[in-house]
XYZ file of C-alpha atoms in Angstrom:
355
model
C 247.575 30.321 20.598
C 249.043 25.997 20.618
C 250.503 25.759 23.722
C 252.761 22.290 23.656
C 253.117 20.169 26.571
C 255.346 17.412 27.481
C 254.345 14.448 29.552
C 255.160 10.887 29.851
C 251.474 9.626 30.296
C 248.356 10.970 30.025
C 244.800 9.586 30.602
C 241.833 10.744 28.893
C 239.128 10.900 32.296
C 239.380 11.587 35.226
C 237.996 8.293 36.927
C 239.883 6.946 40.261
C 242.272 4.747 37.930
C 245.167 7.004 37.435
C 247.752 9.591 37.838
C 250.172 11.627 36.208
C 248.556 13.794 33.160
C 244.864 13.935 33.212
C 242.579 15.271 30.525
C 239.088 15.685 32.261
C 235.573 17.031 30.412
C 234.044 17.957 33.784
C 234.939 20.509 36.212
C 234.882 17.582 38.867
C 237.300 14.366 39.101
C 235.376 11.345 39.644
C 233.142 10.099 36.753
C 230.137 9.117 37.726
C 231.631 8.573 41.276
C 229.675 11.277 43.124
C 228.486 12.606 46.467
C 226.166 15.496 46.593
C 223.367 16.885 49.868
C 220.897 17.267 49.525
C 217.692 17.894 51.772
C 220.381 16.643 54.747
C 220.620 13.357 53.073
C 224.246 12.335 51.422
C 222.988 10.940 48.231
C 226.056 8.987 46.200
C 225.171 9.114 42.148
C 227.420 5.950 41.817
C 228.918 3.605 43.484
C 227.570 3.206 46.860
C 230.368 1.908 48.884
C 234.223 -0.018 47.631
C 235.063 -3.467 49.211
C 239.046 -3.548 50.435
C 239.851 -6.582 48.766
C 243.083 -6.166 48.668
C 245.762 -4.331 50.069
C 245.735 -2.014 47.374
C 242.322 -0.019 48.285
C 244.147 0.647 51.924
C 247.239 2.015 50.116
C 244.948 4.183 47.512
C 243.255 5.309 51.178
C 246.246 6.422 52.810
C 247.751 7.796 49.459
C 245.106 10.249 49.840
C 245.018 10.264 53.536
C 241.576 9.682 54.022
C 242.563 6.633 57.137
C 240.706 8.893 59.432
C 237.918 9.786 57.437
C 236.841 5.717 56.853
C 233.508 4.688 57.651
C 233.174 1.039 58.145
C 229.488 -0.436 57.448
C 228.538 -2.625 60.190
C 227.778 -6.871 60.287
C 224.307 -6.453 59.653
C 224.855 -5.696 55.865
C 226.186 -9.164 54.832
C 222.430 -9.454 55.341
C 221.379 -9.491 51.436
C 217.372 -9.620 50.745
C 215.794 -11.025 47.592
C 212.310 -10.844 46.856
C 210.526 -14.291 46.489
C 206.375 -13.916 45.737
C 206.497 -10.284 46.769
C 208.036 -10.555 49.878
C 211.590 -10.562 51.014
C 213.726 -13.246 52.023
C 217.304 -13.587 53.433
C 220.124 -14.585 51.199
C 221.473 -17.484 53.042
C 225.065 -17.288 54.376
C 225.970 -20.557 55.704
C 225.381 -23.761 55.427
C 222.316 -23.576 57.827
C 221.293 -20.924 56.633
C 220.559 -22.924 53.067
C 219.131 -25.671 54.694
C 216.571 -24.137 56.660
C 216.180 -20.865 53.615
C 211.855 -21.024 52.600
C 214.064 -19.050 49.167
C 214.719 -22.404 47.546
C 212.521 -25.335 48.008
C 214.000 -29.191 49.180
C 214.476 -30.028 45.028
C 216.647 -26.854 44.523
C 218.315 -27.460 47.660
C 219.386 -31.381 46.717
C 220.304 -29.678 43.181
C 222.871 -28.368 44.416
C 224.735 -30.509 46.464
C 225.352 -33.135 43.425
C 227.755 -29.878 41.998
C 230.531 -31.361 43.000
C 229.808 -35.203 40.703
C 229.440 -32.742 37.691
C 231.280 -33.528 35.081
C 233.211 -30.083 34.018
C 233.212 -28.661 30.412
C 236.639 -27.890 28.486
C 237.749 -24.889 30.064
C 238.310 -23.565 26.381
C 234.313 -24.137 25.995
C 232.314 -20.699 27.233
C 229.131 -20.802 27.220
C 226.588 -18.273 28.846
C 225.740 -17.323 32.254
C 222.224 -18.628 32.638
C 223.697 -22.055 31.010
C 226.496 -22.499 33.599
C 224.838 -22.484 36.401
C 221.068 -24.264 34.988
C 224.400 -26.635 34.001
C 226.144 -26.875 37.588
C 223.535 -25.799 40.050
C 220.081 -25.688 38.437
C 217.180 -23.970 37.676
C 215.775 -22.714 40.857
C 219.643 -21.061 42.180
C 219.735 -19.048 38.620
C 216.827 -17.994 39.323
C 216.464 -16.282 43.027
C 220.495 -16.324 43.299
C 222.128 -15.633 40.412
C 219.948 -13.813 38.427
C 219.537 -11.226 40.958
C 223.565 -10.724 41.338
C 223.815 -10.346 37.388
C 221.405 -7.574 37.525
C 222.416 -5.474 41.206
C 226.346 -5.660 38.986
C 225.749 -5.588 34.994
C 222.000 -5.027 35.207
C 221.962 -7.455 32.584
C 220.463 -10.676 31.027
C 222.464 -13.820 32.286
C 221.204 -15.445 29.137
C 223.226 -12.686 26.997
C 226.232 -12.332 28.795
C 229.395 -14.373 29.219
C 230.652 -16.510 31.910
C 234.259 -16.795 31.094
C 234.009 -12.772 30.553
C 231.901 -11.719 32.813
C 232.482 -14.009 35.815
C 236.144 -15.243 34.979
C 237.312 -16.355 38.431
C 233.720 -18.593 38.837
C 234.953 -20.044 35.307
C 238.223 -20.734 36.734
C 236.991 -22.613 39.422
C 235.274 -25.128 37.384
C 237.815 -25.326 34.913
C 241.033 -25.430 38.141
C 239.089 -27.709 40.817
C 236.286 -29.105 38.727
C 233.589 -27.993 41.178
C 232.553 -24.444 41.984
C 231.744 -25.432 45.818
C 235.642 -27.510 45.761
C 237.376 -24.604 44.054
C 235.102 -21.822 46.520
C 237.267 -24.404 49.365
C 240.214 -24.810 47.826
C 240.084 -20.786 47.398
C 240.431 -19.641 50.899
C 243.789 -20.800 51.312
C 244.702 -19.345 48.039
C 243.724 -16.205 48.764
C 245.219 -15.699 52.335
C 248.273 -16.587 51.009
C 248.213 -13.186 48.653
C 246.835 -11.094 50.981
C 243.506 -11.328 49.482
C 240.022 -11.344 50.467
C 236.998 -12.452 49.166
C 234.319 -10.173 48.308
C 231.448 -11.589 51.107
C 234.112 -11.371 53.962
C 235.755 -7.988 52.572
C 234.984 -4.786 54.821
C 232.408 -2.062 52.587
C 233.931 0.945 53.239
C 232.962 4.675 52.859
C 233.698 8.182 53.818
C 232.177 10.321 56.396
C 231.579 13.031 53.309
C 230.337 9.932 50.723
C 232.969 8.328 47.764
C 232.720 11.397 46.002
C 235.453 12.838 49.260
C 237.766 10.112 47.693
C 237.737 12.063 44.777
C 238.484 15.642 45.817
C 241.207 13.779 47.908
C 243.014 12.531 44.823
C 242.338 14.986 42.672
C 244.080 17.162 45.387
C 246.686 15.084 45.124
C 247.052 15.255 41.147
C 246.883 19.571 41.746
C 247.718 20.887 38.497
C 249.011 16.975 35.970
C 244.708 17.090 36.355
C 243.166 19.345 33.594
C 239.287 20.160 33.564
C 236.992 21.448 31.166
C 238.736 20.108 28.403
C 237.684 20.486 24.451
C 237.716 19.030 20.856
C 240.207 16.712 21.767
C 241.375 14.563 19.314
C 244.548 11.414 19.119
C 246.789 10.514 16.397
C 249.788 7.956 16.634
C 253.219 9.285 15.048
C 254.364 6.063 13.819
C 258.288 8.099 13.095
C 258.063 9.821 16.741
C 256.355 6.645 18.135
C 254.214 8.372 20.839
C 250.716 10.098 20.866
C 250.230 13.491 19.554
C 247.534 14.701 21.068
C 245.807 18.575 20.416
C 243.085 19.454 22.967
C 240.762 23.249 23.899
C 241.020 23.969 27.379
C 238.962 27.471 28.143
C 239.401 28.969 25.167
C 242.985 27.706 24.447
C 244.782 25.070 22.460
C 247.209 22.874 23.603
C 249.409 19.428 22.385
C 250.994 17.015 23.959
C 253.435 14.406 22.972
C 252.706 11.143 24.913
C 254.309 7.998 25.609
C 251.847 6.023 27.157
C 247.815 6.088 26.527
C 245.435 5.237 29.261
C 241.769 5.770 27.947
C 239.177 5.681 30.387
C 235.810 6.900 28.748
C 232.995 5.043 27.273
C 233.482 3.345 24.710
C 231.164 5.051 22.239
C 233.218 8.078 22.488
C 236.105 6.670 20.545
C 235.595 7.406 17.863
C 234.727 11.547 18.171
C 238.899 10.857 19.965
C 240.418 9.027 16.791
C 240.293 9.293 12.670
C 241.739 6.956 10.405
C 242.377 3.613 11.005
C 242.009 4.483 14.196
C 239.022 4.830 14.185
C 238.569 1.957 12.174
C 239.713 -0.250 14.360
C 237.515 1.328 17.152
C 234.418 0.864 15.222
C 234.104 -2.672 16.065
C 233.234 -1.045 19.814
C 230.345 0.498 19.251
C 228.660 -2.468 19.071
C 229.162 -2.284 23.074
C 225.239 -2.180 25.083
C 225.366 -0.078 28.072
C 223.099 -1.035 30.180
C 220.453 2.079 30.852
C 219.859 2.459 34.593
C 218.951 4.790 36.858
C 219.247 5.788 39.917
C 216.856 7.244 42.288
C 217.997 8.118 45.415
C 215.286 8.688 48.282
C 214.641 9.261 51.843
C 211.936 8.562 54.853
C 211.367 9.684 58.052
C 211.695 5.977 59.803
C 208.640 5.127 61.383
C 207.087 5.081 58.102
C 209.262 2.503 57.519
C 207.718 -1.258 58.736
C 210.522 -3.212 57.580
C 213.681 -3.293 60.168
C 215.989 -2.683 56.833
C 218.475 -4.954 58.931
C 220.401 -5.549 56.061
C 222.229 -4.041 52.970
C 218.926 -4.076 50.506
C 217.120 -6.304 48.411
C 217.362 -7.670 44.472
C 215.000 -8.415 42.564
C 215.187 -11.699 40.183
C 213.576 -11.070 37.111
C 210.874 -13.331 37.718
C 209.371 -11.481 40.006
C 208.641 -9.293 37.276
C 209.092 -6.033 38.698
C 210.615 -2.959 37.638
C 213.254 -1.943 39.577
C 216.883 -4.394 39.947
C 216.676 -3.406 43.486
C 217.678 -1.278 46.794
C 220.575 -0.300 49.132
C 219.397 0.855 52.657
C 221.651 3.286 53.658
C 222.740 4.731 57.661
C 220.600 7.562 58.970
C 221.520 11.035 57.288
C 222.579 9.055 53.676
C 219.541 8.072 51.475
C 218.490 4.706 50.047
C 219.297 4.037 46.305
C 216.914 2.377 44.411
C 218.060 0.752 41.006
C 215.766 0.993 37.887
C 216.362 -0.306 33.687
C 215.016 2.119 31.965
C 214.158 -0.544 29.176
C 212.755 2.189 25.842
C 211.007 -0.944 24.833
C 213.689 -2.905 25.205
C 215.374 -5.456 28.021
C 218.740 -4.080 29.898
C 221.659 -4.784 27.587
C 224.893 -6.043 28.655
C 227.553 -7.762 26.719
C 225.988 -9.736 24.585
C 227.202 -13.649 24.861
C 227.257 -16.022 21.312
């Protein structure tokens, strides 16, 4: 039996990106952002925390009714470590710490001080992250600051990532202020006017039962507007009615929807499964977007078996150190440590390519 439904907007994929009517292929909302309990440990299968970089984050948490369930990270979470010569070195977070750190050589520190005097490229001219950082900050800063940061965010190679696409704000600092350092200083005033916060100053948050608690709360708010265990999804554009025609099956029943607005939050390599004809051809170039093959390994240890004080957020391993790991997050007691590995299969981790 084909049952027809009506809705103004439809979202494919129950991540945390929207509301109205949501279709989800699995039995739970949240995508890869899930929390599991194993042997007394709270394990995050996807992101480990969220940053309160905007008042909209607080609004979302209030909408979910989780204000009293929030847990803010302690001040030690602002400390980050970088692997250099098989040792953990704290990433400097202040000008004085930068001058004292053994992470960068004296020559690299002097090179960084030249940054405000380097002429910017034309705003329309794009380049890789690696090229951008070498030009403005030098090789050593690329190897032991930007490379591990890019690996932590994208699990990718800064030589193959467009700075304009991956870090548009970084490119904008050069274009608008002629200098990253000068732009960062002036940008603080502008963020204050917008009530936004820089990521390094924003609160890091989770919930008592993990980030999955946010999924559960938002799904409860949606109620019957979220449909689980969807299969055989097909989408077509109706040129006469100027809307989207969506058909799918749920638990053995067939359904159809006519919607004005359609939001897709699924991987791009699945688009050819749900579109046909001209729409499928339009989506075909998106099949070339590579996804980094990252494996998340969750581990738990007795405190007396760990020699390091674990007095920080965790560490990142630069490519130059030739480690088969991107980094490790150190969580609180009762929350297991999370290590990120690149599953290479004979090839380096990939991200959006730069040409």
